[in-house]
Tab-separated table of C-alpha atoms in Angstrom:
chain	number	residue	atom	x	y	z
A	1	MET	CA	-0.002	-0.062	0.020
A	2	SER	CA	2.839	2.394	0.552
A	3	GLU	CA	3.454	2.369	-3.136
A	4	LEU	CA	0.348	4.479	-3.725
A	5	LEU	CA	1.224	7.290	-1.520
A	6	VAL	CA	4.919	7.179	-2.843
A	7	ASP	CA	3.827	7.319	-6.408
A	8	ALA	CA	1.311	10.261	-5.747
A	9	VAL	CA	4.121	12.027	-4.196
A	10	ARG	CA	6.605	11.463	-6.944
A	11	ARG	CA	4.102	12.637	-9.379
A	12	GLY	CA	3.223	15.785	-7.431
A	13	ALA	CA	-0.399	14.847	-6.422
A	14	GLY	CA	-2.535	17.718	-4.863
A	15	PRO	CA	-3.797	17.497	-1.205
A	16	ARG	CA	-6.943	15.540	-2.225
A	17	GLU	CA	-5.128	12.651	-3.823
A	18	LEU	CA	-2.437	12.444	-0.981
A	19	LEU	CA	-5.076	12.285	1.568
A	20	ALA	CA	-6.914	9.467	-0.340
A	21	CYS	CA	-3.649	7.135	-0.342
A	22	PRO	CA	-3.394	5.170	2.839
A	23	VAL	CA	-0.462	5.733	5.146
A	24	PRO	CA	1.431	2.327	4.985
A	25	GLU	CA	2.038	0.479	8.256
A	26	SER	CA	5.933	0.584	7.851
A	27	TYR	CA	8.529	1.978	5.616
A	28	ARG	CA	11.917	1.892	4.462
A	29	ALA	CA	14.736	3.494	6.504
A	30	VAL	CA	18.142	3.963	7.581
A	31	HIS	CA	18.312	2.768	11.178
A	32	LEU	CA	20.545	1.821	14.146
A	33	ARG	CA	19.401	-1.165	16.270
A	34	ARG	CA	19.511	-1.103	20.125
A	35	ALA	CA	21.132	-4.771	19.663
A	36	ASP	CA	24.339	-3.407	18.292
A	37	GLU	CA	25.161	-0.871	21.053
A	38	GLU	CA	28.131	-3.067	22.213
A	39	LEU	CA	29.495	-3.604	18.445
A	40	PHE	CA	32.399	-0.885	18.845
A	41	ARG	CA	33.217	-1.378	22.597
A	42	GLY	CA	36.887	-1.741	23.150
A	43	LEU	CA	37.695	-1.326	19.492
A	44	PRO	CA	40.294	1.421	18.628
A	45	ARG	CA	39.088	4.515	16.882
A	46	ASP	CA	40.341	3.742	13.467
A	47	ALA	CA	38.413	0.310	13.621
A	48	LYS	CA	35.149	1.766	14.223
A	49	ASP	CA	33.213	1.763	10.946
A	50	VAL	CA	29.579	3.382	10.605
A	51	ARG	CA	28.656	0.961	7.675
A	52	GLU	CA	28.696	-1.585	10.241
A	53	SER	CA	26.104	-0.174	12.469
A	54	LEU	CA	23.637	1.417	9.689
A	55	HIS	CA	20.972	-0.675	8.468
A	56	VAL	CA	18.382	-0.205	5.799
A	57	GLY	CA	15.135	-2.097	6.174
A	58	GLU	CA	11.571	-1.796	7.036
A	59	VAL	CA	10.419	-0.101	10.443
A	60	PRO	CA	6.897	0.511	12.052
A	61	MET	CA	5.169	3.721	11.034
A	62	PRO	CA	4.391	5.782	14.311
A	63	GLU	CA	0.975	7.102	15.240
A	64	LEU	CA	0.903	10.881	14.217
A	65	ALA	CA	0.740	13.492	17.377
A	66	PRO	CA	-1.627	16.386	17.113
A	67	ASP	CA	1.275	18.912	16.434
A	68	GLU	CA	3.047	16.811	14.027
A	69	VAL	CA	3.446	16.510	10.510
A	70	LEU	CA	4.351	13.299	8.258
A	71	VAL	CA	6.717	14.291	5.617
A	72	ALA	CA	7.389	12.252	2.370
A	73	VAL	CA	11.032	12.482	2.312
A	74	MET	CA	12.510	13.213	-1.132
A	75	ALA	CA	16.245	13.938	-0.002
A	76	ALA	CA	18.284	13.986	3.019
A	77	ALA	CA	21.634	15.061	3.689
A	78	VAL	CA	24.419	13.612	6.428
A	79	ASN	CA	25.608	15.745	9.452
A	80	TYR	CA	28.439	14.621	11.990
A	81	ASN	CA	25.749	13.987	14.388
A	82	THR	CA	24.734	10.618	12.596
A	83	VAL	CA	28.324	9.697	12.926
A	84	TRP	CA	28.017	9.899	16.585
A	85	SER	CA	24.756	8.001	16.718
A	86	ALA	CA	26.271	5.439	14.391
A	87	LEU	CA	29.514	4.981	17.116
A	88	TYR	CA	27.039	4.902	19.757
A	89	GLU	CA	29.508	7.556	21.233
A	90	PRO	CA	29.786	9.386	23.464
A	91	VAL	CA	26.858	7.549	24.487
A	92	SER	CA	24.291	5.445	22.932
A	93	THR	CA	21.611	7.477	21.379
A	94	PHE	CA	18.835	4.973	22.563
A	95	ARG	CA	19.828	6.519	25.956
A	96	PHE	CA	18.517	9.639	24.590
A	97	LEU	CA	15.415	7.814	23.372
A	98	GLU	CA	14.705	6.117	26.857
A	99	GLN	CA	15.177	9.606	28.583
A	100	PHE	CA	12.955	11.255	26.092
A	101	ALA	CA	10.240	8.573	26.535
A	102	ARG	CA	10.076	8.969	30.151
A	103	ARG	CA	8.222	12.263	29.580
A	104	GLY	CA	5.379	10.148	28.762
A	105	GLY	CA	2.437	10.759	26.231
A	106	TRP	CA	3.521	10.938	22.626
A	107	ALA	CA	7.072	10.837	23.777
A	108	ALA	CA	7.005	7.146	24.540
A	109	ARG	CA	6.654	6.229	20.786
A	110	HIS	CA	10.384	7.090	20.625
A	111	ASP	CA	11.643	4.409	22.508
A	112	ARG	CA	11.959	1.645	20.123
A	113	ASP	CA	14.859	-1.191	19.244
A	114	GLN	CA	15.394	0.919	16.072
A	115	GLN	CA	16.206	4.280	15.604
A	116	VAL	CA	15.816	6.210	12.326
A	117	VAL	CA	18.595	8.770	12.038
A	118	GLY	CA	19.236	11.919	10.353
A	119	SER	CA	18.480	15.437	10.757
A	120	ASP	CA	18.366	17.208	7.447
A	121	ALA	CA	15.599	16.491	4.937
A	122	SER	CA	13.356	18.070	2.203
A	123	GLY	CA	10.265	16.472	1.410
A	124	VAL	CA	6.366	16.781	0.644
A	125	VAL	CA	3.784	17.191	3.736
A	126	VAL	CA	1.241	14.080	3.273
A	127	ARG	CA	-0.456	14.152	6.492
A	128	VAL	CA	-1.056	16.757	9.463
A	129	GLY	CA	-2.123	16.404	12.816
A	130	SER	CA	-5.227	17.888	14.191
A	131	ALA	CA	-3.395	21.098	15.955
A	132	VAL	CA	-1.559	22.206	12.821
A	133	ARG	CA	-2.642	25.263	11.416
A	134	HIS	CA	-0.148	26.294	8.916
A	135	TRP	CA	0.779	23.505	6.894
A	136	LYS	CA	-1.226	20.964	4.394
A	137	PRO	CA	-0.958	17.961	2.465
A	138	GLY	CA	1.161	18.927	-0.747
A	139	ASP	CA	3.010	21.637	0.804
A	140	ARG	CA	6.878	21.269	-0.048
A	141	VAL	CA	9.157	21.907	2.974
A	142	VAL	CA	12.363	21.415	4.437
A	143	VAL	CA	13.020	20.549	7.821
A	144	ASN	CA	14.809	22.642	10.893
A	145	PRO	CA	16.514	19.971	13.189
A	146	PRO	CA	15.695	21.516	16.649
A	147	TYR	CA	12.551	19.572	18.214
A	148	ILE	CA	11.016	22.298	20.613
A	149	ASP	CA	8.221	22.183	22.719
A	150	ASP	CA	6.409	25.276	21.998
A	151	GLN	CA	4.365	25.453	25.264
A	152	ASP	CA	7.640	25.721	27.148
A	153	PRO	CA	7.541	29.415	28.192
A	154	ASP	CA	11.229	29.888	27.189
A	155	ALA	CA	10.116	29.136	23.590
A	156	GLN	CA	8.433	32.425	23.470
A	157	ARG	CA	12.111	33.951	24.085
A	158	ASP	CA	14.149	31.584	22.063
A	159	GLY	CA	13.438	28.171	21.308
A	160	MET	CA	16.771	27.071	21.845
A	161	LEU	CA	16.855	27.760	25.468
A	162	THR	CA	13.955	25.504	26.369
A	163	ASP	CA	15.137	22.382	28.578
A	164	SER	CA	13.051	20.219	26.413
A	165	MET	CA	15.003	21.124	23.042
A	166	LEU	CA	16.142	18.099	21.290
A	167	ALA	CA	18.041	17.326	17.989
A	168	TRP	CA	15.722	15.745	15.397
A	169	GLY	CA	17.031	12.239	14.305
A	170	PHE	CA	19.571	12.163	16.947
A	171	GLU	CA	17.990	12.643	20.471
A	172	THR	CA	14.597	11.684	18.839
A	173	ASN	CA	13.471	8.917	16.267
A	174	PHE	CA	11.632	8.749	13.140
A	175	GLY	CA	14.361	10.861	11.568
A	176	ALA	CA	15.397	11.999	7.916
A	177	PHE	CA	16.828	8.947	6.653
A	178	GLY	CA	13.732	7.210	5.579
A	179	ASP	CA	11.041	7.216	3.021
A	180	PHE	CA	8.763	9.188	5.734
A	181	ALA	CA	9.717	11.244	8.616
A	182	VAL	CA	7.655	12.646	11.574
A	183	VAL	CA	8.534	16.234	12.757
A	184	ARG	CA	6.575	18.993	14.590
A	185	ALA	CA	4.867	21.529	12.772
A	186	THR	CA	7.458	23.987	14.322
A	187	GLN	CA	10.252	22.421	12.551
A	188	LEU	CA	9.047	23.292	9.081
A	189	VAL	CA	10.415	25.809	6.622
A	190	PRO	CA	9.437	26.324	3.085
A	191	LYS	CA	11.693	24.558	0.314
A	192	PRO	CA	13.449	27.089	-1.943
A	193	PRO	CA	11.572	26.784	-5.154
A	194	HIS	CA	14.857	27.193	-7.417
A	195	LEU	CA	16.611	23.874	-5.745
A	196	SER	CA	16.376	20.388	-6.204
A	197	TRP	CA	15.426	18.232	-3.778
A	198	GLU	CA	18.910	17.204	-2.952
A	199	GLU	CA	20.147	20.756	-3.023
A	200	ALA	CA	17.200	21.976	-0.405
A	201	ALA	CA	17.801	18.796	1.845
A	202	CYS	CA	21.439	19.735	2.552
A	203	ASN	CA	21.276	23.272	3.985
A	204	THR	CA	19.000	23.706	7.047
A	205	LEU	CA	21.082	22.306	9.997
A	206	CYS	CA	24.498	23.822	8.891
A	207	LEU	CA	23.149	26.994	7.490
A	208	GLY	CA	20.914	27.786	10.441
A	209	THR	CA	23.817	26.932	12.979
A	210	ALA	CA	26.121	28.959	10.955
A	211	TYR	CA	23.633	32.014	10.784
A	212	ARG	CA	23.063	31.906	14.542
A	213	MET	CA	26.755	31.816	15.294
A	214	LEU	CA	27.821	34.744	13.154
A	215	ILE	CA	24.739	36.714	12.336
A	216	GLY	CA	21.989	36.099	14.851
A	217	GLU	CA	21.632	38.334	17.813
A	218	ARG	CA	22.704	35.627	20.190
A	219	GLY	CA	25.706	34.941	18.465
A	220	ALA	CA	28.894	36.952	17.399
A	221	ARG	CA	26.914	39.668	15.360
A	222	ILE	CA	29.845	39.992	12.672
A	223	LYS	CA	30.024	43.307	10.876
A	224	ALA	CA	31.382	44.700	7.935
A	225	GLY	CA	35.195	44.737	8.117
A	226	ASP	CA	35.473	42.083	10.742
A	227	VAL	CA	38.170	39.281	10.261
A	228	VAL	CA	36.351	35.822	10.895
A	229	LEU	CA	38.571	32.979	11.110
A	230	ILE	CA	36.588	29.622	10.205
A	231	TRP	CA	37.896	26.393	11.029
A	232	GLY	CA	37.055	23.551	8.725
A	233	ALA	CA	35.836	25.950	6.157
A	234	ALA	CA	35.379	23.755	3.430
A	235	GLY	CA	33.070	21.350	5.438
A	236	GLY	CA	29.196	21.653	5.750
A	237	LEU	CA	29.302	24.305	8.563
A	238	GLY	CA	32.440	26.137	7.576
A	239	SER	CA	31.371	26.624	3.966
A	240	TYR	CA	28.009	28.458	5.084
A	241	ALA	CA	29.983	30.331	7.512
A	242	VAL	CA	32.303	31.550	4.527
A	243	GLN	CA	29.282	32.854	2.624
A	244	LEU	CA	27.567	34.453	5.575
A	245	ALA	CA	30.568	36.616	6.537
A	246	ARG	CA	31.037	37.416	2.847
A	247	GLN	CA	27.448	38.736	2.642
A	248	ALA	CA	27.862	40.727	5.831
A	249	GLY	CA	30.704	42.450	4.635
A	250	ALA	CA	33.186	40.517	6.919
A	251	ILE	CA	36.595	38.897	6.048
A	252	ALA	CA	36.504	35.285	5.672
A	253	VAL	CA	39.890	33.371	6.420
A	254	GLY	CA	39.427	29.873	6.167
A	255	VAL	CA	41.250	27.001	7.782
A	256	VAL	CA	41.622	23.592	5.705
A	257	GLY	CA	43.524	20.381	5.662
A	258	SER	CA	44.454	20.150	2.224
A	259	ASP	CA	45.568	22.247	-0.657
A	260	SER	CA	42.548	20.819	-2.933
A	261	LYS	CA	39.988	22.028	-0.141
A	262	ALA	CA	41.706	25.603	-0.466
A	263	ASP	CA	41.066	25.785	-4.047
A	264	LEU	CA	37.404	25.213	-3.367
A	265	LEU	CA	37.425	27.864	-1.048
A	266	THR	CA	39.065	30.325	-3.090
A	267	ASP	CA	36.231	29.714	-5.758
A	268	LEU	CA	33.755	30.120	-3.117
A	269	GLY	CA	34.902	33.561	-2.505
A	270	CYS	CA	36.886	33.127	0.925
A	271	HIS	CA	39.436	36.196	1.215
A	272	ALA	CA	42.292	34.062	2.406
A	273	VAL	CA	42.962	30.327	3.095
A	274	VAL	CA	45.278	28.682	5.687
A	275	ASN	CA	46.464	25.115	5.158
A	276	ARG	CA	46.631	23.786	8.910
A	277	ASN	CA	49.300	21.373	8.054
A	278	ALA	CA	51.792	24.477	6.987
A	279	VAL	CA	51.583	25.950	10.477
A	280	GLY	CA	52.006	22.946	12.664
A	281	LEU	CA	48.330	22.101	13.122
A	282	GLY	CA	48.100	18.982	10.920
A	283	ASP	CA	48.494	16.177	13.521
A	284	ASP	CA	47.804	14.923	16.948
A	285	ASP	CA	51.558	15.688	17.941
A	286	SER	CA	51.031	19.439	17.516
A	287	ASP	CA	51.476	21.770	20.447
A	288	PRO	CA	48.566	24.076	20.079
A	289	GLY	CA	50.238	26.064	22.951
A	290	THR	CA	52.890	27.210	20.398
A	291	ALA	CA	51.261	26.515	16.924
A	292	TRP	CA	48.644	29.463	17.253
A	293	LYS	CA	51.378	31.714	16.785
A	294	ALA	CA	52.300	30.565	13.512
A	295	LEU	CA	48.636	30.494	12.519
A	296	GLY	CA	48.399	34.089	13.800
A	297	SER	CA	51.426	34.922	11.497
A	298	ALA	CA	49.617	33.212	8.591
A	299	VAL	CA	46.602	35.182	9.105
A	300	ARG	CA	48.256	38.595	9.490
A	301	ARG	CA	50.089	37.895	6.413
A	302	ALA	CA	47.180	37.026	4.225
A	303	VAL	CA	44.792	39.862	5.481
A	304	GLY	CA	46.714	42.244	7.552
A	305	GLU	CA	45.303	41.906	10.946
A	306	ASP	CA	44.010	39.350	13.816
A	307	PRO	CA	40.786	37.733	13.859
A	308	HIS	CA	37.816	39.658	15.537
A	309	VAL	CA	35.841	36.219	15.755
A	310	VAL	CA	36.895	32.611	15.463
A	311	PHE	CA	34.209	30.389	14.032
A	312	GLU	CA	34.752	27.121	16.289
A	313	HIS	CA	33.325	23.791	16.126
A	314	VAL	CA	36.383	21.255	15.743
A	315	GLY	CA	36.615	21.213	19.613
A	316	ARG	CA	39.600	19.823	21.610
A	317	ALA	CA	41.899	19.883	18.840
A	318	THR	CA	41.767	23.387	18.066
A	319	PHE	CA	40.125	25.172	20.754
A	320	GLU	CA	43.043	26.488	22.595
A	321	THR	CA	44.620	27.607	19.223
A	322	SER	CA	41.067	29.624	18.985
A	323	VAL	CA	41.250	31.276	22.159
A	324	ASN	CA	44.716	32.094	21.647
A	325	VAL	CA	44.764	33.389	18.517
A	326	VAL	CA	41.501	35.748	18.630
A	327	ARG	CA	42.555	39.315	18.929
A	328	ARG	CA	42.229	41.294	22.340
A	329	GLY	CA	38.584	41.999	22.855
A	330	GLY	CA	37.597	39.124	20.262
A	331	THR	CA	34.987	36.224	20.301
A	332	VAL	CA	35.141	32.608	20.032
A	333	VAL	CA	31.749	31.000	18.797
A	334	THR	CA	31.665	27.450	19.264
A	335	CYS	CA	28.810	25.145	18.671
A	336	GLY	CA	30.259	21.521	18.721
A	337	SER	CA	33.462	19.481	19.292
A	338	SER	CA	33.868	16.706	16.691
A	339	SER	CA	37.620	15.997	18.058
A	340	GLY	CA	36.322	15.709	21.584
A	341	TYR	CA	34.478	17.490	24.094
A	342	ARG	CA	36.900	18.375	26.922
A	343	HIS	CA	38.663	21.509	26.271
A	344	SER	CA	41.719	23.008	27.841
A	345	TYR	CA	43.572	26.434	27.337
A	346	ASP	CA	45.415	28.849	29.291
A	347	ASN	CA	42.765	31.150	30.758
A	348	ARG	CA	45.087	34.026	30.859
A	349	TYR	CA	44.609	34.567	27.159
A	350	LEU	CA	40.810	34.815	27.713
A	351	TRP	CA	40.472	36.963	30.917
A	352	MET	CA	43.469	39.250	30.844
A	353	ARG	CA	42.973	39.963	27.085
A	354	LEU	CA	38.946	40.544	27.734
A	355	LYS	CA	37.796	37.841	25.158
A	356	ARG	CA	34.603	36.075	25.176
A	357	ILE	CA	33.329	32.541	24.454
A	358	ILE	CA	29.773	32.320	23.129
A	359	GLY	CA	28.105	28.485	23.052
A	360	SER	CA	25.721	28.226	20.371
A	361	HIS	CA	23.527	25.398	19.139
A	362	GLY	CA	21.523	24.855	16.321
A	363	ALA	CA	18.886	27.708	15.218
A	364	ASN	CA	15.491	28.359	16.348
A	365	ILE	CA	12.722	28.534	13.823
A	366	HIS	CA	13.042	32.334	13.178
A	367	GLU	CA	16.676	31.983	12.609
A	368	ALA	CA	15.819	29.080	10.337
A	369	TRP	CA	13.416	31.121	8.301
A	370	GLU	CA	15.889	33.934	8.075
A	371	ALA	CA	18.851	31.631	6.750
A	372	ASN	CA	16.432	29.964	4.283
A	373	ARG	CA	15.331	33.721	2.950
A	374	LEU	CA	19.381	34.061	2.125
A	375	LEU	CA	18.907	30.680	0.063
A	376	ARG	CA	15.750	32.090	-1.655
A	377	LEU	CA	17.235	35.438	-2.589
A	378	GLY	CA	20.348	33.719	-4.118
A	379	MET	CA	22.872	35.274	-1.706
A	380	VAL	CA	23.900	31.706	-0.305
A	381	VAL	CA	24.326	28.770	-2.199
A	382	PRO	CA	23.759	24.866	-1.255
A	383	ALA	CA	26.843	23.353	-0.215
A	384	LEU	CA	26.151	19.872	-1.645
A	385	SER	CA	29.275	18.385	-3.190
A	386	THR	CA	28.147	14.456	-3.381
A	387	VAL	CA	24.810	12.494	-3.534
A	388	TYR	CA	24.300	8.652	-2.633
A	389	PRO	CA	21.278	6.734	-3.171
A	390	LEU	CA	19.580	5.987	0.144
A	391	GLU	CA	20.879	2.343	0.092
A	392	GLN	CA	24.351	3.773	0.261
A	393	ALA	CA	24.038	5.742	3.385
A	394	GLY	CA	26.372	3.775	5.258
A	395	GLU	CA	29.036	4.593	2.662
A	396	ALA	CA	27.911	8.426	2.734
A	397	THR	CA	28.198	8.818	6.472
A	398	ARG	CA	31.502	6.764	6.395
A	399	SER	CA	32.864	9.440	4.214
A	400	VAL	CA	31.653	11.868	6.679
A	401	GLN	CA	33.247	9.924	9.474
A	402	LEU	CA	36.541	10.216	7.767
A	403	ASN	CA	36.435	13.757	6.579
A	404	ARG	CA	36.917	12.647	3.086
A	405	HIS	CA	34.036	15.059	2.033
A	406	GLU	CA	33.502	18.768	1.018
A	407	GLY	CA	30.715	20.786	1.899
A	408	LYS	CA	27.453	18.420	2.536
A	409	VAL	CA	26.827	14.713	1.394
A	410	GLY	CA	23.340	14.152	0.291
A	411	LEU	CA	21.101	11.144	0.037
A	412	LEU	CA	18.385	10.491	-2.588
A	413	VAL	CA	15.415	9.044	-0.716
A	414	LEU	CA	12.015	9.100	-2.689
A	415	ALA	CA	13.519	11.241	-5.490
A	416	ASP	CA	14.506	8.581	-8.103
A	417	GLY	CA	17.294	10.949	-9.700
A	418	GLU	CA	19.332	14.197	-9.165
A	419	ASP	CA	18.017	17.540	-10.057
A	420	GLN	CA	14.294	16.667	-9.622
A	421	GLY	CA	11.821	19.147	-7.556
A	422	VAL	CA	13.078	22.663	-9.216
A	423	GLU	CA	10.052	24.764	-9.330
A	424	ASP	CA	11.331	28.158	-10.261
A	425	ARG	CA	13.781	28.101	-13.294
A	426	ASP	CA	13.899	31.520	-13.767
A	427	LEU	CA	15.167	32.181	-10.181
A	428	ARG	CA	17.864	29.364	-10.538
A	429	GLU	CA	18.969	30.988	-13.849
A	430	ARG	CA	19.270	34.513	-12.066
A	431	THR	CA	21.182	32.562	-9.193
A	432	GLY	CA	23.638	30.862	-11.651
A	433	GLU	CA	23.915	27.191	-12.427
A	434	ASP	CA	27.790	27.432	-11.745
A	435	ARG	CA	27.232	28.686	-8.290
A	436	LEU	CA	24.713	26.344	-7.410
A	437	ARG	CA	26.889	23.246	-8.564
A	438	LEU	CA	30.113	24.603	-7.302
A	439	PHE	CA	30.741	21.956	-4.740
A	440	ARG	CA	29.893	19.067	-6.864
A	441	ARG	CA	31.836	20.557	-9.834
A	442	HIS	CA	35.034	20.474	-7.378
A	443	ALA	CA	34.163	17.143	-6.246
A	444	ALA	CA	33.935	15.691	-9.613
A	445	SER	CA	37.061	17.169	-10.607
A	446	ASN	CA	38.929	16.037	-7.587
A	447	PRO	CA	40.904	12.582	-7.913
A	448	ALA	CA	41.310	12.456	-4.060
A	449	HIS	CA	37.460	12.737	-3.619
A	450	PRO	CA	35.335	9.549	-3.210
A	451	HIS	CA	33.912	10.096	-6.267
A	452	GLY	CA	36.134	12.157	-8.168
A	453	SER	CA	43.812	18.613	-8.850
A	454	SER	CA	45.544	18.943	-6.127
A	455	GLY	CA	45.782	22.963	-5.646
A	456	ARG	CA	48.285	24.957	-4.236
A	457	VAL	CA	48.244	27.451	-0.794
A	458	PRO	CA	51.150	26.271	1.194
A	459	GLY	CA	50.248	28.299	4.440
A	460	ALA	CA	48.127	31.478	3.958
A	461	VAL	CA	47.292	32.923	0.364
A	462	PRO	CA	44.767	35.491	-0.469
A	463	ALA	CA	41.893	34.350	-2.864
A	464	THR	CA	42.287	35.192	-6.564
A	465	SER	CA	39.019	34.550	-7.883
A	466	ALA	CA	37.933	37.452	-9.833
A	467	ALA	CA	34.309	36.724	-9.416
A	468	ALA	CA	34.277	36.523	-5.673
A	469	ALA	CA	37.349	37.825	-4.090
A	470	PRO	CA	37.249	41.711	-2.722
A	471	ALA	CA	40.095	44.178	-2.820
A	472	PRO	CA	43.094	42.973	-0.770
A	473	VAL	CA	42.991	44.080	2.597
A	474	THR	CA	46.094	46.595	3.545
A	475	ALA	CA	45.785	47.421	7.341
A	476	ALA	CA	48.999	47.365	9.232
A	477	ALA	CA	49.593	44.093	10.988
A	478	PRO	CA	48.980	44.358	14.649
A	479	GLY	CA	51.778	43.376	17.163
A	480	PRO	CA	51.486	39.724	18.731
A	481	ASP	CA	49.468	40.913	21.835
A	482	ARG	CA	45.768	39.339	21.754
């Protein structure tokens, strides 16, 4: 019976036909199994392979709560939280489901022996709960990952401050990597009409997070002329941070681990790029207590002054360097720790030089809509580099686990091919096909990519893209005091 609803979605059926098709009792999804929780226990880090824990198969369809929406997922995208889930680290996500279920009521549905993972999706609304007012079957949407209780008083101030906020598909069940997904109505954002399904699916988590960190009123609030140092600038979060910095009139300085990724950032419009290997930050034996000085020198050579803001999400491996390298009175804004949660640094560089650390997490729904507006205006483009079919979700997640990817890695779910779902061809043409496909084009030309020329950039170099790079910065370099 699921074929009827799936076929109607693929044909672009209207609300009446979608409602006439029965909701299936089960659906295909990428999921984790509670029975595998001990799968990697005791193994060294490099022996833990997420392809062993991610399974594709049928899972039961949950009942829909009054404030929820059932979305037929056309495409999804991989985020690092799926790597954590698939490794059952730092704790098993089944512990999150158990904790959520203890709230009772509709939350109890989430504690199952399978967890459908994934936190980025685009698709079509096929059912709405009785309390949903602003969405209807047939609406084309993308999903904002924060799963927020809108009856919590803090939700009226900032949904991300609510005690009950959860990451959908990570701390909840019924996530993005399935033919269907269950989301709260407060998670929905209109799909940008000029993007394909896979292009639309890859933005919401990373773009919204970067928007809150840099632009939103609770983040660093960058302004024209600020120097923004961006770790992992060719990845999902970093590539959106580069674009937001440019649109705000700031000076984007990207940090990457290869010359090839540096070339991509030059094409994206990054003002300068630093190869971390050239400044002594390329391996676990590097000393962040001293390597930051080489990084600071590289940044000053490239743009003339020290960073006002450091965009931090790597965590333990880079955090001390971030605190040290940002200028006196500057800001480190952080949203994650893919290299480890426990950070250490010399606190004198923070307190005696009047620096700030801002913790940031996801994006509330207003921030998600504002970030999405930049996509619709063509001011920001998707960072999609590679697309896999859903059956290869394990391989796609493995590429993120090993940091072999650039930008975002997408999954085709109910869409049976790429480049489907574009509604506004005129807007797409105005935005520019070359810009929209920048990451995919670069991945296809890179032999080191899982689906694919080595560049240059030893240390820091100014970007040279005539289409994107601004006039060079000529401010005098400040002294070493930060």
